[in-house]
Coordinates of C-alpha atoms in Angstrom, one line a residue:
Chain A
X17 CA 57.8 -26.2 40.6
X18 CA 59.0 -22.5 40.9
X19 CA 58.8 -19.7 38.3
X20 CA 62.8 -19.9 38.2
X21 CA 63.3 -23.9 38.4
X22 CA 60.8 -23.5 35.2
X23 CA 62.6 -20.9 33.5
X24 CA 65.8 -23.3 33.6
X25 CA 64.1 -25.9 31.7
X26 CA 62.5 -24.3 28.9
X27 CA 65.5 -22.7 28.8
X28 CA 67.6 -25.5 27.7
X29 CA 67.7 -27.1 24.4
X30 CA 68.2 -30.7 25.1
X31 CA 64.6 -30.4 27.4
X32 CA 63.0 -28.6 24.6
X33 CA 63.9 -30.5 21.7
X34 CA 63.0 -34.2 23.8
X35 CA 60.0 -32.4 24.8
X36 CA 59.5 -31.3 21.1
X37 CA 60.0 -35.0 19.9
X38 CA 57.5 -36.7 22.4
X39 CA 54.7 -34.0 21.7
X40 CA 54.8 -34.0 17.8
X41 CA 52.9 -37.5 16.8
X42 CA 50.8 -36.3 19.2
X43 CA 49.9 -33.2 18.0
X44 CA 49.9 -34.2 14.2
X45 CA 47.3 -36.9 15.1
X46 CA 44.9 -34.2 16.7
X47 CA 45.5 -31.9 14.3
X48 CA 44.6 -34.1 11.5
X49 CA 41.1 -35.2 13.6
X50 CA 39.9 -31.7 14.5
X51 CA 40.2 -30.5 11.0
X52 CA 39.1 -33.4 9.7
X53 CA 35.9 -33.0 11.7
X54 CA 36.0 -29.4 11.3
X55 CA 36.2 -30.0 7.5
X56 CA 33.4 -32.3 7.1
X57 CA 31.0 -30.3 9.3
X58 CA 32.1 -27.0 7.3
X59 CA 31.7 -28.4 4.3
X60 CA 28.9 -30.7 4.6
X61 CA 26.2 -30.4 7.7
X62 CA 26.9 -26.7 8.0
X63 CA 23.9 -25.2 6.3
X64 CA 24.3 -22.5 3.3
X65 CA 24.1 -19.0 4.2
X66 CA 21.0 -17.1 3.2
X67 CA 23.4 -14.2 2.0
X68 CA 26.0 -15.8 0.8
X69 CA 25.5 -19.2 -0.4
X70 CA 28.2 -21.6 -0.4
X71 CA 31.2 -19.4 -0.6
X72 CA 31.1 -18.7 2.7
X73 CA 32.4 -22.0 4.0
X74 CA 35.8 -20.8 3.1
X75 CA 35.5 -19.0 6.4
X76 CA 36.5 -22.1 8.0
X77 CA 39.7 -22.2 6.4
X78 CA 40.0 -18.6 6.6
X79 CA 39.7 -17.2 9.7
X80 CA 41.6 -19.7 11.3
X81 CA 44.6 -18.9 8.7
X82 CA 44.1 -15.3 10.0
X83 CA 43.7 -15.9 13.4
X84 CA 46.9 -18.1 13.2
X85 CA 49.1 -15.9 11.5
X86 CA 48.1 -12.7 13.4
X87 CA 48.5 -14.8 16.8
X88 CA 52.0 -16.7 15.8
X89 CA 53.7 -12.6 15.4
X90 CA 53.0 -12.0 18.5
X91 CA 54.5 -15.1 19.4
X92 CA 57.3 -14.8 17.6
X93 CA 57.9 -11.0 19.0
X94 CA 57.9 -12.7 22.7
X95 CA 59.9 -15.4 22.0
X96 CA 62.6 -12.7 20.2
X97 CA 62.0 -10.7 23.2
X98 CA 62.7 -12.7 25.7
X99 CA 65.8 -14.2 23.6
X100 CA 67.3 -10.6 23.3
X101 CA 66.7 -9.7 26.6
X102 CA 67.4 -12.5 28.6
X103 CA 69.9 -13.9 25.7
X104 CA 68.4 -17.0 25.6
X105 CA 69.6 -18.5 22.7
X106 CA 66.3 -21.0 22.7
X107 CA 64.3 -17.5 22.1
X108 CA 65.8 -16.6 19.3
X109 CA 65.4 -20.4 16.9
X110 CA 61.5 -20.1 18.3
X111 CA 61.4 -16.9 16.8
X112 CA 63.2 -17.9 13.8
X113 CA 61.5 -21.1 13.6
X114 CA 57.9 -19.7 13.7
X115 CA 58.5 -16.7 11.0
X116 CA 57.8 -18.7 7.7
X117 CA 55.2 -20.8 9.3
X118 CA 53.3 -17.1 10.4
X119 CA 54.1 -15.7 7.2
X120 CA 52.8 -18.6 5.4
X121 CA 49.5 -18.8 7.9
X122 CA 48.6 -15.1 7.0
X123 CA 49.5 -15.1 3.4
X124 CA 46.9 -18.3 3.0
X125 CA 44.6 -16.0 5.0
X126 CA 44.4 -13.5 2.5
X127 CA 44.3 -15.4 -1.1
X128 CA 41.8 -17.6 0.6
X129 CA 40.2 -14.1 1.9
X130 CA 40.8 -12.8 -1.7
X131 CA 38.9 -15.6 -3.3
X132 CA 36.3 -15.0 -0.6
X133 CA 36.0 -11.6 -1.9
X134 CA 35.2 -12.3 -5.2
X135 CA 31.7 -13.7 -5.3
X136 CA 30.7 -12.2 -2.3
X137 CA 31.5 -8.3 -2.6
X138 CA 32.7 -8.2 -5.9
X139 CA 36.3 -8.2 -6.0
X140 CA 39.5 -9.9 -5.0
X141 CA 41.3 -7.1 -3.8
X142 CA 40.6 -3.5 -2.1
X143 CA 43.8 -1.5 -1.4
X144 CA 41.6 0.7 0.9
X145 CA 40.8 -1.7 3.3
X146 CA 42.1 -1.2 6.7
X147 CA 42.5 -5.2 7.6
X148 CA 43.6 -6.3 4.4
X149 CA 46.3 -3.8 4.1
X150 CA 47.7 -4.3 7.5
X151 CA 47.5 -7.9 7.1
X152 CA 49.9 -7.6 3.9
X153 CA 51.7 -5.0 5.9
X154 CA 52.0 -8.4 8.7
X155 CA 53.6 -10.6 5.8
X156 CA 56.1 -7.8 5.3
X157 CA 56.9 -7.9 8.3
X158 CA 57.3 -11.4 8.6
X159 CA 60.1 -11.2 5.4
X160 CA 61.2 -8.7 6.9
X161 CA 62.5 -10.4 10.0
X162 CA 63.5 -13.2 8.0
X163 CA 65.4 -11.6 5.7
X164 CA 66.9 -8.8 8.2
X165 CA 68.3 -12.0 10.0
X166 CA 69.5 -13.9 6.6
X167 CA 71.3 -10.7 5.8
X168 CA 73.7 -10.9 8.5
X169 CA 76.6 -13.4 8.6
X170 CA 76.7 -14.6 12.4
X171 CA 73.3 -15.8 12.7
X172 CA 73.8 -14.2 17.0
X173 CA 73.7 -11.0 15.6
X174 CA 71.4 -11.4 13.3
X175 CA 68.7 -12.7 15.7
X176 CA 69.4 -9.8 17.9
X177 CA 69.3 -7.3 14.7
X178 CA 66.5 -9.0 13.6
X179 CA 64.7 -9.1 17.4
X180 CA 64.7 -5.3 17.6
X181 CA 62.0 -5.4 14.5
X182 CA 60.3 -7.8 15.6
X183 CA 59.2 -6.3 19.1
X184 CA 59.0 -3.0 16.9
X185 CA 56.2 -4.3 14.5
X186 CA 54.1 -5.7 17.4
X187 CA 52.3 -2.6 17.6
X188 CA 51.1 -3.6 13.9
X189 CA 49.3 -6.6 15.3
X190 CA 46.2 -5.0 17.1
X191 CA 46.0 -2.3 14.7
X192 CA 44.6 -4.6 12.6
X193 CA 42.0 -6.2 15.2
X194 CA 40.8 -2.9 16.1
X195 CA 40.9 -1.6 12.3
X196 CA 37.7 -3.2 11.4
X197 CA 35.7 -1.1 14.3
X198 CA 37.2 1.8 13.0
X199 CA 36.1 1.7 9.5
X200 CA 33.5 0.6 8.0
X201 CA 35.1 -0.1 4.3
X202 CA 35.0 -3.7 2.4
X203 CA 35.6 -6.1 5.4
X204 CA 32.5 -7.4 7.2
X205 CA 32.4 -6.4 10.9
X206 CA 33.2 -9.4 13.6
X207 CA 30.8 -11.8 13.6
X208 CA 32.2 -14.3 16.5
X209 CA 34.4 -11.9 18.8
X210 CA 31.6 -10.2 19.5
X211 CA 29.9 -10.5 22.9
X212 CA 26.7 -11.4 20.7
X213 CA 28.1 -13.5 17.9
X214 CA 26.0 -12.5 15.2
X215 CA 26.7 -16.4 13.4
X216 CA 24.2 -19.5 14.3
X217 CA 25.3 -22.3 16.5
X218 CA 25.0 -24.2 13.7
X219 CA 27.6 -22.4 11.5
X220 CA 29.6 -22.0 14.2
X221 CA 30.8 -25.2 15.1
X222 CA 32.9 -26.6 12.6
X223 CA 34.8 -23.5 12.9
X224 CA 35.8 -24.3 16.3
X225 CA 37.1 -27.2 15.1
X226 CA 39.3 -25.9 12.1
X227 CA 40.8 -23.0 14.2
X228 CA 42.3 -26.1 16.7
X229 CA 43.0 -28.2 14.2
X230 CA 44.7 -25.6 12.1
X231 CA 46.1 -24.4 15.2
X232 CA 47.4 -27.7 16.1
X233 CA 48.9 -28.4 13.0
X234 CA 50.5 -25.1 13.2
X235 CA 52.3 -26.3 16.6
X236 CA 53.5 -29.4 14.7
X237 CA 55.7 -27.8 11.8
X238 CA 56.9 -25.4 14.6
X239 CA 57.7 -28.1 16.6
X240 CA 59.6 -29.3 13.8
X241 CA 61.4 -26.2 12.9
X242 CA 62.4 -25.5 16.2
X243 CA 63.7 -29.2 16.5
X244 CA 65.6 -28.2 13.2
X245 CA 66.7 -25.0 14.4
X246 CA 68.4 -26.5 17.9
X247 CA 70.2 -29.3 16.0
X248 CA 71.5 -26.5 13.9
X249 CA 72.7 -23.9 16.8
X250 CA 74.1 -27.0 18.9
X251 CA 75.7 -28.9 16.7
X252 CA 78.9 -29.3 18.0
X253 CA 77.4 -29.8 21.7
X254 CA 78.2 -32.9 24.0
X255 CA 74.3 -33.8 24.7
X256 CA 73.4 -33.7 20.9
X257 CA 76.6 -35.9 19.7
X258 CA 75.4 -38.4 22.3
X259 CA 71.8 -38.2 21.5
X260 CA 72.9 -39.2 17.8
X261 CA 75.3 -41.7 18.8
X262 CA 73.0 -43.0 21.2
X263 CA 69.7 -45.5 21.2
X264 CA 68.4 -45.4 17.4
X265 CA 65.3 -42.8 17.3
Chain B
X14 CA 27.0 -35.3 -5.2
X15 CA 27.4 -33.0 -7.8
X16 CA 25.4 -30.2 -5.7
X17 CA 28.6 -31.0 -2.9
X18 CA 30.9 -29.8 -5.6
X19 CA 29.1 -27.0 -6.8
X20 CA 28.6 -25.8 -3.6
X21 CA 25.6 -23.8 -5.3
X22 CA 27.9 -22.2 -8.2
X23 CA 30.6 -21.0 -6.2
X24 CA 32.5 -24.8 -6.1
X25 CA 35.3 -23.0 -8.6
X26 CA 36.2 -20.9 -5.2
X27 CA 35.4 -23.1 -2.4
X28 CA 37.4 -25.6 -4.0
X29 CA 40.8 -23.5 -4.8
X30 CA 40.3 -22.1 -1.9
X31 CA 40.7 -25.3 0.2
X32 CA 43.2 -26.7 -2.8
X33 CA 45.5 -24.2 -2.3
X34 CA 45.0 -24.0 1.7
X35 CA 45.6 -27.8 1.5
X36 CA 48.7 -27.8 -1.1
X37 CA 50.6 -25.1 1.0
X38 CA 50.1 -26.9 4.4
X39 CA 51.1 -30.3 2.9
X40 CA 54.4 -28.4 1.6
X41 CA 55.2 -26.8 4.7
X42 CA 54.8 -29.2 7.2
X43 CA 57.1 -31.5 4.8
X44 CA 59.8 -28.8 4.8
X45 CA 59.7 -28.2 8.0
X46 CA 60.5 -32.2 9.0
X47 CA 62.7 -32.1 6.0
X48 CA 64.5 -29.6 6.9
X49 CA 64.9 -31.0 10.7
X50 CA 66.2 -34.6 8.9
X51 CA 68.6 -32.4 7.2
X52 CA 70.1 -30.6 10.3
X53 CA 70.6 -33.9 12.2
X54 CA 72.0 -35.2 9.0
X55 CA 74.5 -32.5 9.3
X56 CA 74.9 -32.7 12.9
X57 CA 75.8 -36.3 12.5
X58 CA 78.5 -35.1 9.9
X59 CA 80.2 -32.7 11.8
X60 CA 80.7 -35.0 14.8
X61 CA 82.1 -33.4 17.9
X62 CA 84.1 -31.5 16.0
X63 CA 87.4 -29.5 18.0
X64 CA 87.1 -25.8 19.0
X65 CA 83.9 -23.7 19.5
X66 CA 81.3 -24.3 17.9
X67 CA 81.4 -22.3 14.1
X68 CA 78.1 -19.9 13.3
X69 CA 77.1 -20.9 10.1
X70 CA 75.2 -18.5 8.2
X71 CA 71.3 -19.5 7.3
X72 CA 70.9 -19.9 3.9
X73 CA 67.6 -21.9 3.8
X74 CA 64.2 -20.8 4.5
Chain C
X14 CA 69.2 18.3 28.1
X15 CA 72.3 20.1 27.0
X16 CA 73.7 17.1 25.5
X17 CA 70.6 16.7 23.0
X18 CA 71.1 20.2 22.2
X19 CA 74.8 19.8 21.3
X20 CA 74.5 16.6 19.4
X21 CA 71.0 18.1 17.2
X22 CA 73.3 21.4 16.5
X23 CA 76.4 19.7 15.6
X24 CA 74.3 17.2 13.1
X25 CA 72.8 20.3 11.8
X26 CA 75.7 22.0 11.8
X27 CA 76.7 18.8 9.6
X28 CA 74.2 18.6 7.5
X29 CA 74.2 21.8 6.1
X30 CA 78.1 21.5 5.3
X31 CA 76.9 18.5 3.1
X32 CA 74.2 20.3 1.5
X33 CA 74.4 18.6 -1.6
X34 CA 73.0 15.8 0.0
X35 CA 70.4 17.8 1.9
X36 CA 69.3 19.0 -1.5
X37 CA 68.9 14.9 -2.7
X38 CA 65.5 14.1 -1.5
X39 CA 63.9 17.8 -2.5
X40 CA 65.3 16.8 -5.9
X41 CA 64.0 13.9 -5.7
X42 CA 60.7 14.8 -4.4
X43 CA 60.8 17.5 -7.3
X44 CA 61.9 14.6 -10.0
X45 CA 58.7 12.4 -9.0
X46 CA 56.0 15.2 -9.1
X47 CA 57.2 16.6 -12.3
X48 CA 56.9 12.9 -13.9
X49 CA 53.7 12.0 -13.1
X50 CA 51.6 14.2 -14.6
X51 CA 54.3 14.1 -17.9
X52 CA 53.8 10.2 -17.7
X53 CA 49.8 9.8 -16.9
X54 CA 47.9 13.1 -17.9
X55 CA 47.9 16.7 -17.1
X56 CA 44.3 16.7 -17.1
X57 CA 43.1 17.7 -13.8
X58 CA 40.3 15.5 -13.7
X59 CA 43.2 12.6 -13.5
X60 CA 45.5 14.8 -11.4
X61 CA 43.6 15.7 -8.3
X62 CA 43.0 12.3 -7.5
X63 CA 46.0 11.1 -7.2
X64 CA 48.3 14.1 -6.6
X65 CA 47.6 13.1 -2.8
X66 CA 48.8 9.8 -3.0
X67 CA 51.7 11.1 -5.0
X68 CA 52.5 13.4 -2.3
X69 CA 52.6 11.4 0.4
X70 CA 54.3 8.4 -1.4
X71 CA 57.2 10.8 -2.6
X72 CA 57.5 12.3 0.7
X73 CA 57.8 8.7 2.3
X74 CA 60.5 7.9 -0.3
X75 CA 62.0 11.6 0.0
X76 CA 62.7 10.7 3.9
X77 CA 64.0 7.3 3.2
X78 CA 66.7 8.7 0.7
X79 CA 68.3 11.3 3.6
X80 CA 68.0 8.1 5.8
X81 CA 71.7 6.5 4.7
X82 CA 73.7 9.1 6.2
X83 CA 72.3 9.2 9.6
X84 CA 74.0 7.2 11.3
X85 CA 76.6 5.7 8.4
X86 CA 78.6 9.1 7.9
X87 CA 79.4 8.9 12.1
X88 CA 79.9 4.9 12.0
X89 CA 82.9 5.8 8.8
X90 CA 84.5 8.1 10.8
X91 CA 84.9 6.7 13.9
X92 CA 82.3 8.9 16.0
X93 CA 79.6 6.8 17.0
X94 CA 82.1 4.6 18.7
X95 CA 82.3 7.6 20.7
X96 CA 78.8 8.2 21.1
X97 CA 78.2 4.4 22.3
X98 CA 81.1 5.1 25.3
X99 CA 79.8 8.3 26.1
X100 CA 77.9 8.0 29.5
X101 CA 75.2 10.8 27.9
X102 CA 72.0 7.9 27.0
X103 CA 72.4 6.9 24.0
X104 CA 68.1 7.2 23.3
X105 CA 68.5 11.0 23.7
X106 CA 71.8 11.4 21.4
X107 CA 70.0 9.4 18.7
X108 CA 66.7 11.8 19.7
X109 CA 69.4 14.7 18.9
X110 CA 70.1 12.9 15.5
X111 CA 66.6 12.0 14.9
X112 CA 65.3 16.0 15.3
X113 CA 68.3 17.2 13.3
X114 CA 67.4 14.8 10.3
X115 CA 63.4 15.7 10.6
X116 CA 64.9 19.7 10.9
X117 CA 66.7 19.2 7.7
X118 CA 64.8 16.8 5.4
X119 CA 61.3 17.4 7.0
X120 CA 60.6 20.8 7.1
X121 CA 62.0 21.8 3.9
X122 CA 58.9 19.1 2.3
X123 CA 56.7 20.8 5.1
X124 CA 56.9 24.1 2.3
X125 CA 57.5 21.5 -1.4
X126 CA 55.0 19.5 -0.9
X127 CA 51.9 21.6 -0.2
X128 CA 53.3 23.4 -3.2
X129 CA 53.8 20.4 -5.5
X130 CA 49.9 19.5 -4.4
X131 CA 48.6 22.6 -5.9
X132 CA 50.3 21.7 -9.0
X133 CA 48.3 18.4 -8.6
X134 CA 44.8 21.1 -8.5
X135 CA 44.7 20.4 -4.8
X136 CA 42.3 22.7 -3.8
X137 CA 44.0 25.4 -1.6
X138 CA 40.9 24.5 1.0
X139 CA 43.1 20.8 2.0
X140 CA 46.3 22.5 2.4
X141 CA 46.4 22.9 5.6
X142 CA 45.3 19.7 6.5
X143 CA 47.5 18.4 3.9
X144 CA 50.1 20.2 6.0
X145 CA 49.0 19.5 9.6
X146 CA 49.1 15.9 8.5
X147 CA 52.9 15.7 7.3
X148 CA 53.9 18.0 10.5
X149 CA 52.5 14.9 12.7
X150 CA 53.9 12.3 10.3
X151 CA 57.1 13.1 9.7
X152 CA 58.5 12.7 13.0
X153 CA 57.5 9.3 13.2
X154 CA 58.5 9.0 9.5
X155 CA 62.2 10.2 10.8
X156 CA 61.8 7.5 14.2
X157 CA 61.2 4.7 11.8
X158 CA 63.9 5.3 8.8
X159 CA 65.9 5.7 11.9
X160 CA 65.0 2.4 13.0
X161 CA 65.7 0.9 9.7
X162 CA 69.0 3.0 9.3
X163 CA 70.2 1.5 12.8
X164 CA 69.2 -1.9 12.1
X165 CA 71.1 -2.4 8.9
X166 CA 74.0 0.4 9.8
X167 CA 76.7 -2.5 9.6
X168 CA 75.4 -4.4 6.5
X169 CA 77.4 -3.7 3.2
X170 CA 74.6 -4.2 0.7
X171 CA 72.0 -2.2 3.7
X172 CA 70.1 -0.4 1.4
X173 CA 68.0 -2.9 -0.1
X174 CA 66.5 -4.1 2.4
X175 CA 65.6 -1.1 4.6
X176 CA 62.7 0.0 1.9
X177 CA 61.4 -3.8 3.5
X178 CA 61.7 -3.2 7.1
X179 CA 60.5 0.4 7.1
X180 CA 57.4 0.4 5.1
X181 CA 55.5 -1.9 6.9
X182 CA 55.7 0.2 10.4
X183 CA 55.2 3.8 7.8
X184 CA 52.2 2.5 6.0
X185 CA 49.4 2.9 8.5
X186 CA 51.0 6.8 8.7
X187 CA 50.8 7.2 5.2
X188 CA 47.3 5.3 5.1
X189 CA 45.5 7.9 8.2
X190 CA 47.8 11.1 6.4
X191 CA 46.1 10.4 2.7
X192 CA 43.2 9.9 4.4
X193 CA 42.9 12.9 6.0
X194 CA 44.3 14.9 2.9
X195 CA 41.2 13.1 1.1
X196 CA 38.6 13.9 3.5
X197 CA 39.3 17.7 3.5
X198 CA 39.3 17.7 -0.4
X199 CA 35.9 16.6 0.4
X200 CA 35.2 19.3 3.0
X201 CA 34.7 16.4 5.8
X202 CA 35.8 17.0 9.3
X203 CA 39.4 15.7 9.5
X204 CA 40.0 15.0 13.0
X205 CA 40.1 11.4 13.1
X206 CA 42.6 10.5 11.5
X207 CA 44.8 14.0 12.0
X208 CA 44.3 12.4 15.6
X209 CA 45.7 9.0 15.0
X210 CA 48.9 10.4 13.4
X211 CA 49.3 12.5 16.7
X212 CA 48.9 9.7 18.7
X213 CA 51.0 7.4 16.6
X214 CA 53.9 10.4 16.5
X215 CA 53.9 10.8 20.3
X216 CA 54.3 7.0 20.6
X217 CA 57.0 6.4 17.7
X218 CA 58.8 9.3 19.2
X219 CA 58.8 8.9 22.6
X220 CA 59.7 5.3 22.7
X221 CA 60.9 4.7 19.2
X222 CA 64.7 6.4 20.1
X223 CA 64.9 3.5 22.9
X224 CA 64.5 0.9 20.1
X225 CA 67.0 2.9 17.3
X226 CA 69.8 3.0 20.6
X227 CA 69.5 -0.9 21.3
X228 CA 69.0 -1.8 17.6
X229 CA 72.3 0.3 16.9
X230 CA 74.4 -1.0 20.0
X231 CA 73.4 -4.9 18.3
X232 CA 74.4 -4.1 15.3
X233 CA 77.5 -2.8 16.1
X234 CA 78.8 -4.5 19.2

């Protein structure tokens, strides 16, 4: 299939949102296994660290909270990219349909980080630190492009409006992958990027597990938003009055 | 199983760790179908209504 | 070229007419620094400490005051319908606008605020850190309450929410600027971070104008 012939179909709704509909049960049902695995090995067969105990198993919730939430902005600034430049409407509800699920994502990823914090360095909090701070600074971000958007009356402009930040504040996003290289404050170095992971096989492997299934379950509520989001913009379209009226689904 | 909760004294912030991680998730992913039942309720509604199509603003996260 | 030298001297030129509200964010900037040390302590031991943080975070704020009239005063009377028709680019008119606003609300804290720091027993040794670090923030301070100014020019109730969009995308320059002021008080080499605001600055002001054109042609169209 060409690049172009491609284009055309993600590019209209009615494809997306059937596609959107036949992948969900799918993806809630592997979501739900890989965590569940990832949970039980996390939780249970991963052994204690020699440092820090038990506490760190809520790495394995964690990280993949982080690695979502960082990951789903720079989704969300394509996706409000190529709606503003290409003015593909289907751009704009993925961006608008993945900004509370990111913000969400990353705010879990720092109370769970903060809670971390406490029995292993000693606090919840440290406004000094380079990835905590642009991690909150993400979140802003997040409300802000959701609330730039709600401000405006016709939601076209607003996605346009609201598209200009989001490609602005991508620049945000490796600032805080990079920070923890740069500065060697509160927040442990990488331990898995790394060419050498630093972390045991044995530690490692429910984490793989979590950050799917976390990741998966992220793709189902976005799924479901952006289903949401299409009935909304194309309510008063032919092919969506037909699919209601049509076969029961 | 009582060392499995007390994840060797820190089960207090495993446990709200993974509470709270859990709550949230189980809340979002039901808004987010909830709020997809509620469009096509909507949709449904508003039938294939006459003229262009009106921009209504968002008012729901 | 000569069109971004027309548009910065006209804005100027504008600016200083309205001078009262050239004068707002000194006042301001005054207002805050006065406060603190009436509010916490004047002991110096308590000052020094956070009269950076003070400067910088009143500085920040300063610029975000003069923000509203940048691009609202030319939207009201009809000239930045103009401007969008006008076949000059519309990134190097609102470059013009950009400087003129850094010439008038920047430099002017460039001379308070190492001032206000001493006030704060700053030793005189940071100053010119201090300094060198708000002469490479501020521009991208300007380029990014720009940004905000454009995206929220044709909202009624605009001001609330631009503190929300724009602090974000300042924060790492206020992070690597207190940073820097804090690592000279301690007579460590700056150049890090005084490197990091250049390279952010050069970025922000290079492309940012591209962003504040498109984000002001949505928002008006």
């Amino acid at each position: 299939m060409s690049l172009k012939s491609w284009f055309h179909r993600f590019g209209s709704a009615p494809f997306v949102y059937r596609l959107c509909s036949a992948l969900a049960p799918w993806f809630a049902g592997s979501a739900a296994l890989l965590t569940v695995v990832g949970l039980v090995g996390g939780l249970g067969l991963a052994p204690e660290d020699y440092l820090q105990g038990d506490s760190f198993r809520i790495m394995y919730i964690h990280f993949p909270s982080a690695a979502i939430g960082m990951g789903a902005y720079v989704m969300m600034a394509v996706a409000a990219a190529v709606g503003f430049i290409w003015h593909l409407k289907l751009g704009h509800a993925a961006a608008a349909a993945i900004a509370p699920l990111g913000a969400v994502f990353m705010t879990l990823a720092l109370i769970t980080g903060a809670i971390w914090g406490r029995p292993t360095w000693g606090t919840y909090w440290e406004w000094g630190d380079a990835r905590l701070m642009s991690s909150l600074l993400l979140v802003f971000l997040y409300l802000g492009y959701m609330a730039l958007r709600a401000a405006y009356e016709e939601r076209d402009k607003g996605d346009r409006v609201a598209a200009v930040l989001a490609v602005v504040g991508v620049v945000n996003v490796p600032i805080i992958h990079y920070s923890v290289n740069w500065w060697n404050t509160l927040h442990q170095g990488s331990t898995v990027t790394r060419s050498d992971p630093t972390i045991t096989g044995d530690m490692l492997w429910p984490l793989v597990f979590t950050l799917f299934g976390l990741g998966l379950l992220f793709a189902w509520m976005l799924m479901n938003r952006l289903r949401g989001e299409i009935v909304e913009r194309e309510r008063h379209t032919r092919w969506l009055q037909d699919y209601l009226t049509g076969p029961a689904q | 199983m009582t060392e499995f909760l007390e994840m060797g004294g820190h089960g207090g912030y495993v446990w709200s760790a993974y509470g709270i991680t859990m709550v949230v998730l189980i809340i979002s992913g039901w808004a987010a179908s909830r709020r997809h039942r509620q469009a096509l309720r909507l949709a449904k509604l508003a039938g294939a209504g006459p003229g262009p199509a009106r921009k209504p603003k968002v008012t729901e996260i | 070229m000569s069109v971004f030298s027309d548009i910065y001297k006209r804005d100027l030129r504008l600016s200083f007419r309205r001078w009262p509200e050239l004068m707002n964010p000194l006042i301001f900037f005054a207002i805050v620094t006065t406060l603190f040390p009436l509010a916490m302590s004047p002991d110096p031991r308590i000052l020094q400490p956070l009269g950076i943080g003070v400067a910088w975070v009143a500085a920040f704020l300063a610029s975000l005051l003069a923000l509203d009239g940048l691009f609202r005063n030319d939207v009201e009377d009809g000239s930045m319908e103009q401007l969008l028709l006008s076949p000059a680019p519309l990134g190097i008119t609102v470059l013009a606008k950009i400087a003129a606003h850094w010439t008038a609300s920047a430099v002017p804290l460039l001379i308070v605020v190492p001032l206000a720091a001493l006030t704060f027993r700053i030793p005189p040794e940071a100053l010119p850190t201090l300094s060198a670090a708000l002469l490479l923030a501020t521009p991208a301070l300007s380029v990014f309450v720009a940004l905000g100014a454009a995206l929220t020019v044709s909202l009624r109730t605009g001001g609330s929410i631009i503190g929300l969009l724009v602090l974000p995308l300042c924060a790492p320059l206020l992070i690597f600027g207190a940073r820097a002021t804090d690592l000279a008080l301690g007579g460590e080499p700056v150049a890090a971070p005084l490197y990091f605001l250049g390279a952010i600055s050069v970025l922000t002001v290079s492309l940012g104008p591209l962003a504040v054109a498109a984000g002001l042609r949505v928002g008006l169209e």
